[in-house]
Each structure stands twice: as C-alpha cells, then as structure tokens.
Short mmCIF file of C-alpha atoms in Angstrom, two decimals:
data_model
loop_
_atom_site.label_atom_id
_atom_site.label_comp_id
_atom_site.label_asym_id
_atom_site.label_seq_id
_atom_site.Cartn_x
_atom_site.Cartn_y
_atom_site.Cartn_z
CA UNK A 198 -19.11 7.63 -18.00
CA UNK A 199 -16.31 10.11 -17.59
CA UNK A 200 -16.05 13.80 -18.67
CA UNK A 201 -12.68 15.39 -18.95
CA UNK A 202 -11.42 19.01 -19.24
CA UNK A 203 -8.87 20.21 -21.81
CA UNK A 204 -5.99 19.22 -19.44
CA UNK A 205 -7.22 15.62 -19.28
CA UNK A 206 -8.51 15.95 -15.71
CA UNK A 207 -11.81 14.23 -14.88
CA UNK A 208 -14.54 16.81 -14.17
CA UNK A 209 -17.50 14.42 -13.87
CA UNK A 210 -18.10 10.73 -13.26
CA UNK A 211 -21.47 9.16 -13.84
CA UNK A 212 -22.11 5.58 -12.48
CA UNK A 213 -24.40 3.05 -13.97
CA UNK A 214 -27.36 4.42 -12.01
CA UNK A 215 -27.06 7.85 -13.54
CA UNK A 216 -25.69 9.55 -10.47
CA UNK A 217 -22.86 11.94 -10.98
CA UNK A 218 -19.85 13.10 -8.94
CA UNK A 219 -18.10 16.36 -9.81
CA UNK A 220 -14.52 17.44 -9.53
CA UNK A 221 -13.27 21.08 -9.42
CA UNK A 222 -9.64 22.35 -9.83
CA UNK A 223 -7.85 25.64 -9.00
CA UNK A 224 -5.74 27.68 -11.42
CA UNK A 225 -2.81 25.53 -10.77
CA UNK A 226 -4.83 22.38 -11.81
CA UNK A 227 -4.90 21.01 -8.26
CA UNK A 228 -8.08 19.24 -7.12
CA UNK A 229 -9.94 21.48 -4.63
CA UNK A 230 -13.47 20.12 -4.40
CA UNK A 231 -15.43 16.91 -4.89
CA UNK A 232 -19.23 16.98 -4.91
CA UNK A 233 -20.89 13.60 -4.69
CA UNK A 234 -24.14 12.24 -5.91
CA UNK A 235 -25.89 13.53 -2.78
CA UNK A 236 -24.66 17.03 -3.50
CA UNK A 237 -22.27 16.79 -0.53
CA UNK A 238 -18.98 18.62 -1.09
CA UNK A 239 -15.51 17.87 0.25
CA UNK A 240 -13.07 20.71 -0.18
CA UNK A 241 -9.31 20.71 -0.15
CA UNK A 242 -7.12 23.77 0.86
CA UNK A 243 -3.59 23.55 -0.63
CA UNK A 244 -0.30 25.30 -0.53
CA UNK A 245 0.79 26.96 -3.77
CA UNK A 246 2.94 23.91 -4.68
CA UNK A 247 0.08 21.54 -4.10
CA UNK A 248 0.37 20.05 -0.69
CA UNK A 249 -2.95 19.69 1.14
CA UNK A 250 -3.23 21.84 4.19
CA UNK A 251 -6.81 21.20 5.10
CA UNK A 252 -9.62 18.90 4.09
CA UNK A 253 -13.18 20.01 4.99
CA UNK A 254 -15.80 17.29 4.99
CA UNK A 255 -19.53 17.56 4.37
CA UNK A 256 -20.21 16.67 8.07
CA UNK A 257 -18.29 19.82 9.25
CA UNK A 258 -15.17 17.98 10.31
CA UNK A 259 -11.78 18.92 9.03
CA UNK A 260 -8.33 17.41 8.71
CA UNK A 261 -5.16 19.31 8.65
CA UNK A 262 -1.52 18.68 7.65
CA UNK A 263 1.85 20.23 8.19
CA UNK A 264 4.99 19.66 6.13
CA UNK A 265 8.78 20.14 6.15
CA UNK A 266 10.68 22.21 3.61
CA UNK A 267 10.80 19.07 1.36
CA UNK A 268 7.05 18.68 1.22
CA UNK A 269 6.96 15.58 3.49
CA UNK A 270 4.25 15.24 6.03
CA UNK A 271 5.16 16.08 9.59
CA UNK A 272 1.74 16.01 11.24
CA UNK A 273 -1.83 15.11 10.57
CA UNK A 274 -4.76 16.18 12.70
CA UNK A 275 -7.98 14.26 12.11
CA UNK A 276 -11.60 15.29 12.41
CA UNK A 277 -11.61 14.66 16.11
CA UNK A 278 -8.68 16.98 16.69
CA UNK A 279 -6.24 14.13 17.35
CA UNK A 280 -2.79 14.79 16.03
CA UNK A 281 -0.20 12.19 14.83
CA UNK A 282 3.31 13.57 14.34
CA UNK A 283 6.26 12.29 12.31
CA UNK A 284 9.90 12.85 13.03
CA UNK A 285 12.28 12.42 10.06
CA UNK A 286 15.93 11.85 9.46
CA UNK A 287 18.15 14.19 7.51
CA UNK A 288 17.28 12.11 4.40
CA UNK A 289 13.51 12.51 5.13
CA UNK A 290 12.96 8.94 6.30
CA UNK A 291 10.50 8.61 9.26
CA UNK A 292 12.50 8.12 12.42
CA UNK A 293 9.53 8.09 14.82
CA UNK A 294 5.76 8.36 14.75
CA UNK A 295 3.80 9.62 17.79
CA UNK A 296 0.04 9.38 18.04
CA UNK A 297 -2.37 11.59 19.95
CA UNK A 298 -1.93 9.49 23.12
CA UNK A 299 1.81 10.14 23.07
CA UNK A 300 2.63 6.51 22.07
CA UNK A 301 5.72 6.31 19.83
CA UNK A 302 6.94 3.97 17.12
CA UNK A 303 10.60 4.23 16.14
CA UNK A 304 12.26 3.24 12.88
CA UNK A 305 15.94 2.36 12.36
CA UNK A 306 17.86 2.11 9.10
CA UNK A 307 21.23 0.77 7.86
CA UNK A 308 23.73 2.60 5.72
CA UNK A 309 21.81 1.50 2.61
CA UNK A 310 18.69 3.24 3.89
CA UNK A 311 16.90 -0.09 4.47
CA UNK A 312 14.59 -0.50 7.42
CA UNK A 313 16.41 -2.75 9.94
CA UNK A 314 14.22 -2.30 13.03
CA UNK A 315 10.77 -1.18 14.07
CA UNK A 316 10.29 -0.49 17.82
CA UNK A 317 6.58 -0.41 18.73
CA UNK A 318 4.76 1.47 21.51
CA UNK A 319 5.61 -1.33 24.03
CA UNK A 320 9.30 -1.11 23.17
CA UNK A 321 9.17 -4.41 21.39
CA UNK A 322 11.27 -4.73 18.28
CA UNK A 323 10.76 -6.18 14.82
CA UNK A 324 14.11 -6.53 13.07
CA UNK A 325 14.93 -7.01 9.37
CA UNK A 326 17.94 -8.19 7.39
CA UNK A 327 18.56 -8.11 3.64
CA UNK A 328 20.66 -9.85 1.01
CA UNK A 329 23.15 -8.22 -1.40
CA UNK A 330 20.26 -7.57 -3.80
CA UNK A 331 18.32 -5.64 -1.20
CA UNK A 332 15.73 -8.43 -0.79
CA UNK A 333 14.39 -9.25 2.63
CA UNK A 334 16.29 -12.25 3.87
CA UNK A 335 15.25 -12.46 7.54
CA UNK A 336 12.50 -11.01 9.74
CA UNK A 337 12.40 -11.45 13.55
CA UNK A 338 9.04 -10.65 15.08
CA UNK A 339 8.31 -9.49 18.60
CA UNK A 340 7.28 -12.91 19.64
CA UNK A 341 10.76 -14.17 18.51
CA UNK A 342 9.32 -15.98 15.49
CA UNK A 343 12.09 -15.92 12.82
CA UNK A 344 11.28 -16.05 9.19
CA UNK A 345 14.02 -16.51 6.54
CA UNK A 346 13.49 -16.03 2.83
CA UNK A 347 15.32 -17.44 -0.20
CA UNK A 348 15.00 -16.39 -3.80
CA UNK A 349 15.91 -17.55 -7.32
CA UNK A 350 17.95 -15.53 -9.75
CA UNK A 351 14.80 -13.85 -10.97
CA UNK A 352 14.01 -12.54 -7.47
CA UNK A 353 11.11 -14.88 -6.89
CA UNK A 354 10.57 -16.45 -3.40
CA UNK A 355 11.59 -20.08 -3.52
CA UNK A 356 11.76 -21.05 0.14
CA UNK A 357 10.40 -19.79 3.46
CA UNK A 358 11.83 -21.06 6.74
CA UNK A 359 9.90 -20.31 9.95
CA UNK A 360 11.51 -20.89 13.32
CA UNK A 361 9.23 -20.52 16.32
CA UNK A 362 9.96 -19.76 19.96
CA UNK A 363 7.94 -21.72 22.54
CA UNK A 364 7.25 -21.06 26.23
CA UNK A 365 10.07 -23.39 27.12
CA UNK A 366 12.52 -21.87 24.63
CA UNK A 367 11.91 -24.70 22.14
CA UNK A 368 12.43 -23.77 18.49
CA UNK A 369 10.02 -25.70 16.25
CA UNK A 370 10.69 -25.25 12.52
CA UNK A 371 8.44 -25.12 9.46
CA UNK A 372 9.74 -25.07 5.88
CA UNK A 373 7.78 -24.17 2.71
CA UNK A 374 9.09 -24.53 -0.76
CA UNK A 375 7.73 -22.59 -3.78
CA UNK A 376 8.19 -23.89 -7.33
CA UNK A 377 7.73 -21.66 -10.32
CA UNK A 378 7.62 -21.92 -14.12
CA UNK A 379 9.87 -20.24 -16.59
CA UNK A 380 7.97 -16.91 -16.29
CA UNK A 381 7.92 -16.89 -12.51
CA UNK A 382 4.32 -18.03 -11.92
CA UNK A 383 3.78 -20.11 -8.77
CA UNK A 384 3.12 -23.69 -9.82
CA UNK A 385 3.59 -25.57 -6.54
CA UNK A 386 3.74 -24.85 -2.74
CA UNK A 387 5.04 -27.66 -0.62
CA UNK A 388 5.46 -28.18 3.11
CA UNK A 389 5.43 -31.12 5.45
CA UNK A 390 1.53 -31.16 5.67
CA UNK A 391 0.49 -30.80 1.99
CA UNK A 392 1.38 -29.74 -1.49
CA UNK A 393 -0.63 -27.30 -3.61
CA UNK A 394 -0.40 -27.17 -7.34
CA UNK A 395 -1.46 -24.17 -9.43
CA UNK A 396 -2.55 -24.24 -13.12
CA UNK A 397 -2.98 -21.31 -15.52
CA UNK A 398 -4.48 -20.66 -18.97
CA UNK A 399 -2.74 -19.00 -21.93
CA UNK A 400 -4.00 -15.60 -20.67
CA UNK A 401 -2.10 -16.07 -17.40
CA UNK A 402 -5.34 -16.57 -15.43
CA UNK A 403 -5.47 -18.97 -12.56
CA UNK A 404 -7.42 -22.13 -13.56
CA UNK A 405 -7.16 -24.37 -10.56
CA UNK A 406 -5.55 -24.93 -7.16
CA UNK A 407 -5.25 -28.53 -6.09
CA UNK A 408 -4.21 -29.70 -2.62
CA UNK A 409 -2.77 -33.06 -1.74
CA UNK A 410 -2.12 -33.87 1.92
CA UNK A 411 0.96 -35.77 3.01
CA UNK A 412 0.76 -38.59 5.52
CA UNK A 413 1.40 -36.16 8.30
CA UNK A 414 -1.25 -33.82 6.88
CA UNK A 415 -3.78 -36.57 6.87
CA UNK A 416 -3.19 -37.23 10.49
CA UNK A 417 -3.83 -33.54 11.10
CA UNK A 418 -7.21 -33.85 9.28
CA UNK A 419 -6.10 -32.13 6.00
CA UNK A 420 -8.01 -33.52 2.97
CA UNK A 421 -7.73 -33.42 -0.74
CA UNK A 422 -9.28 -30.40 -2.29
CA UNK A 423 -9.57 -28.78 -5.74
CA UNK A 424 -10.71 -25.29 -6.63
CA UNK A 425 -11.42 -24.39 -10.29
CA UNK A 426 -12.06 -21.01 -11.98
CA UNK A 427 -13.67 -20.08 -15.29
CA UNK A 428 -13.65 -16.72 -17.05
CA UNK A 429 -15.50 -14.93 -19.87
CA UNK A 430 -13.98 -13.45 -23.00
CA UNK A 431 -13.25 -10.23 -21.08
CA UNK A 432 -11.16 -12.11 -18.57
CA UNK A 433 -13.70 -11.70 -15.74
CA UNK A 434 -14.21 -14.49 -13.30
CA UNK A 435 -17.51 -16.21 -14.03
CA UNK A 436 -17.37 -19.42 -11.90
CA UNK A 437 -15.59 -20.59 -8.79
CA UNK A 438 -15.99 -24.36 -8.38
CA UNK A 439 -15.31 -25.77 -4.90
CA UNK A 440 -15.98 -29.13 -3.13
CA UNK A 441 -18.91 -27.40 -1.50
CA UNK A 442 -20.49 -26.19 -4.71
CA UNK A 443 -20.28 -23.57 -7.52
CA UNK A 444 -20.26 -19.83 -7.09
CA UNK A 445 -21.23 -17.80 -10.18
CA UNK A 446 -20.43 -14.15 -10.99
CA UNK A 447 -22.43 -11.85 -13.16
CA UNK A 448 -21.58 -8.32 -14.28
CA UNK A 449 -23.26 -5.29 -15.89
CA UNK A 450 -22.01 -3.73 -19.10
CA UNK A 451 -19.53 -1.58 -17.15
CA UNK A 452 -18.01 -4.80 -15.58
CA UNK A 453 -19.43 -4.02 -12.12
CA UNK A 454 -20.22 -7.14 -10.19
CA UNK A 455 -24.09 -7.41 -9.98
CA UNK A 456 -24.93 -10.95 -8.86
CA UNK A 457 -23.36 -13.85 -6.95
CA UNK A 458 -25.23 -17.12 -7.33
#
C-alpha cells in the first residue's frame, strides 16, 4: 500500500507483512528523511536547490557531496571518510576520476562529445568509435580484443565481429549474426558453433529459446537444448522448462515472488 500527500509524493509505504516505511519532505518538497520498518532513520541535508550535501545513516556514518556551479558532482566522501573526486570539462563532462588512493581514470571525447577513450588506473586504454548515427561501431579493449558492431536501418544490432589478440600476435576471429523480425525482436543468433532461435507470444513475451549446434559445435561438446517459458494472465513468469526439469514461480497478491518449486 502507498499513501501520498497532496503533492503526489509518497509519505508511507506498507509492504505485504504490514511493515511501514515513512518519507518526510522539506518546505521545498525535497526528500529529507526516510524511516524504515525498524524505526531507523536516514536523513538528507540539501542545498536550497535540492542537491544533497550530506546523508546521515542510522549507523552513525555520513556521506557528503560537493558540486560545481552547474549542480554536477565534484566529490563524494563515503562513510569511511574516503573521497572520490571528479574533474570535468568546460561542457561538464567527466575528464578524470580520482579515488581515495590517488588512482586516476581519464576520459577523452571527440568533437561530437562522444566518449572515444577511457584510460584506466594502469594507463591501459579502452577506445571507442562511432558511425554517422552515433552508434558504437568499434571497441578496442585493453587486451587488444577488437569488437565491431553492425546495425540495420532500425538501429538494431545485426552483426558482431570479434577479433582477438593472442600471445604470438595471432588474430583469431569470431562472427555472430543476429536476425530480427519486423518489429525488431531477436529471432535468431548464429555463429560458427551453434544457432539459437527465439519465439514470442502475441503479448511480446519470450516463449522459447532453442539451440542447434553446428558440426563444429558438436565437436566442441555443444548439444541441442530447448528452454520454454509460460506466463499467467498478468504476464508473470510461472514456469521455466529446461532439459534438467521444470522451475515453477508463485506470487502473492502484490506480485511479489513467494515460491520457487
């Protein structure tokens, strides 16, 4: 159950066991306190425009935050007194993040304000490239694994190419194709090892996933497998049928999961 004030803010929540959590707001309608079912209260101290300056927890610990003139977080100090700091560009984008140990992560962007590189604490770089529609087209990880992405006109992923990097500089490749129906739902996933097909009902709920190994997949020990799902009239998952057996789901009147059988 939920109780609301005249400004449509929740003041009380009661769970199915009858226990209640209470919410309190200041004169500017900002949340300033939450009291849980154990009568333990968390309080929030805010700036006049709403940014949280301090959170005081029931165990006596506090968190604090600082901001720039645009209301963006510059630092966060946790309950142990450890501070994480954020440096930002003139546009407000994070340019670096420094943790309490002094370790730093750097962020780089292109002229379109897209993330192009992330340099971690060990000075290793993740790099990213994009297509003309701002979709991620390539990702190069710190281990030199390259992933390339292709899309259809609807923006749905249709192909993933993965190019590895071995100890002897070999470049093994793996290609995965994704087939979709007219409304963009995934209906098949295909690679050199196996194909997976997906079926849905009229309510857009997943009914089954079926795997068929290729000849190469069978040599690798991949077997045929089918997973099936059933739902009740409210759209809740009631059964999951696998080769190893059936898993049943039961719910209370509030749709909370109560039993797995």
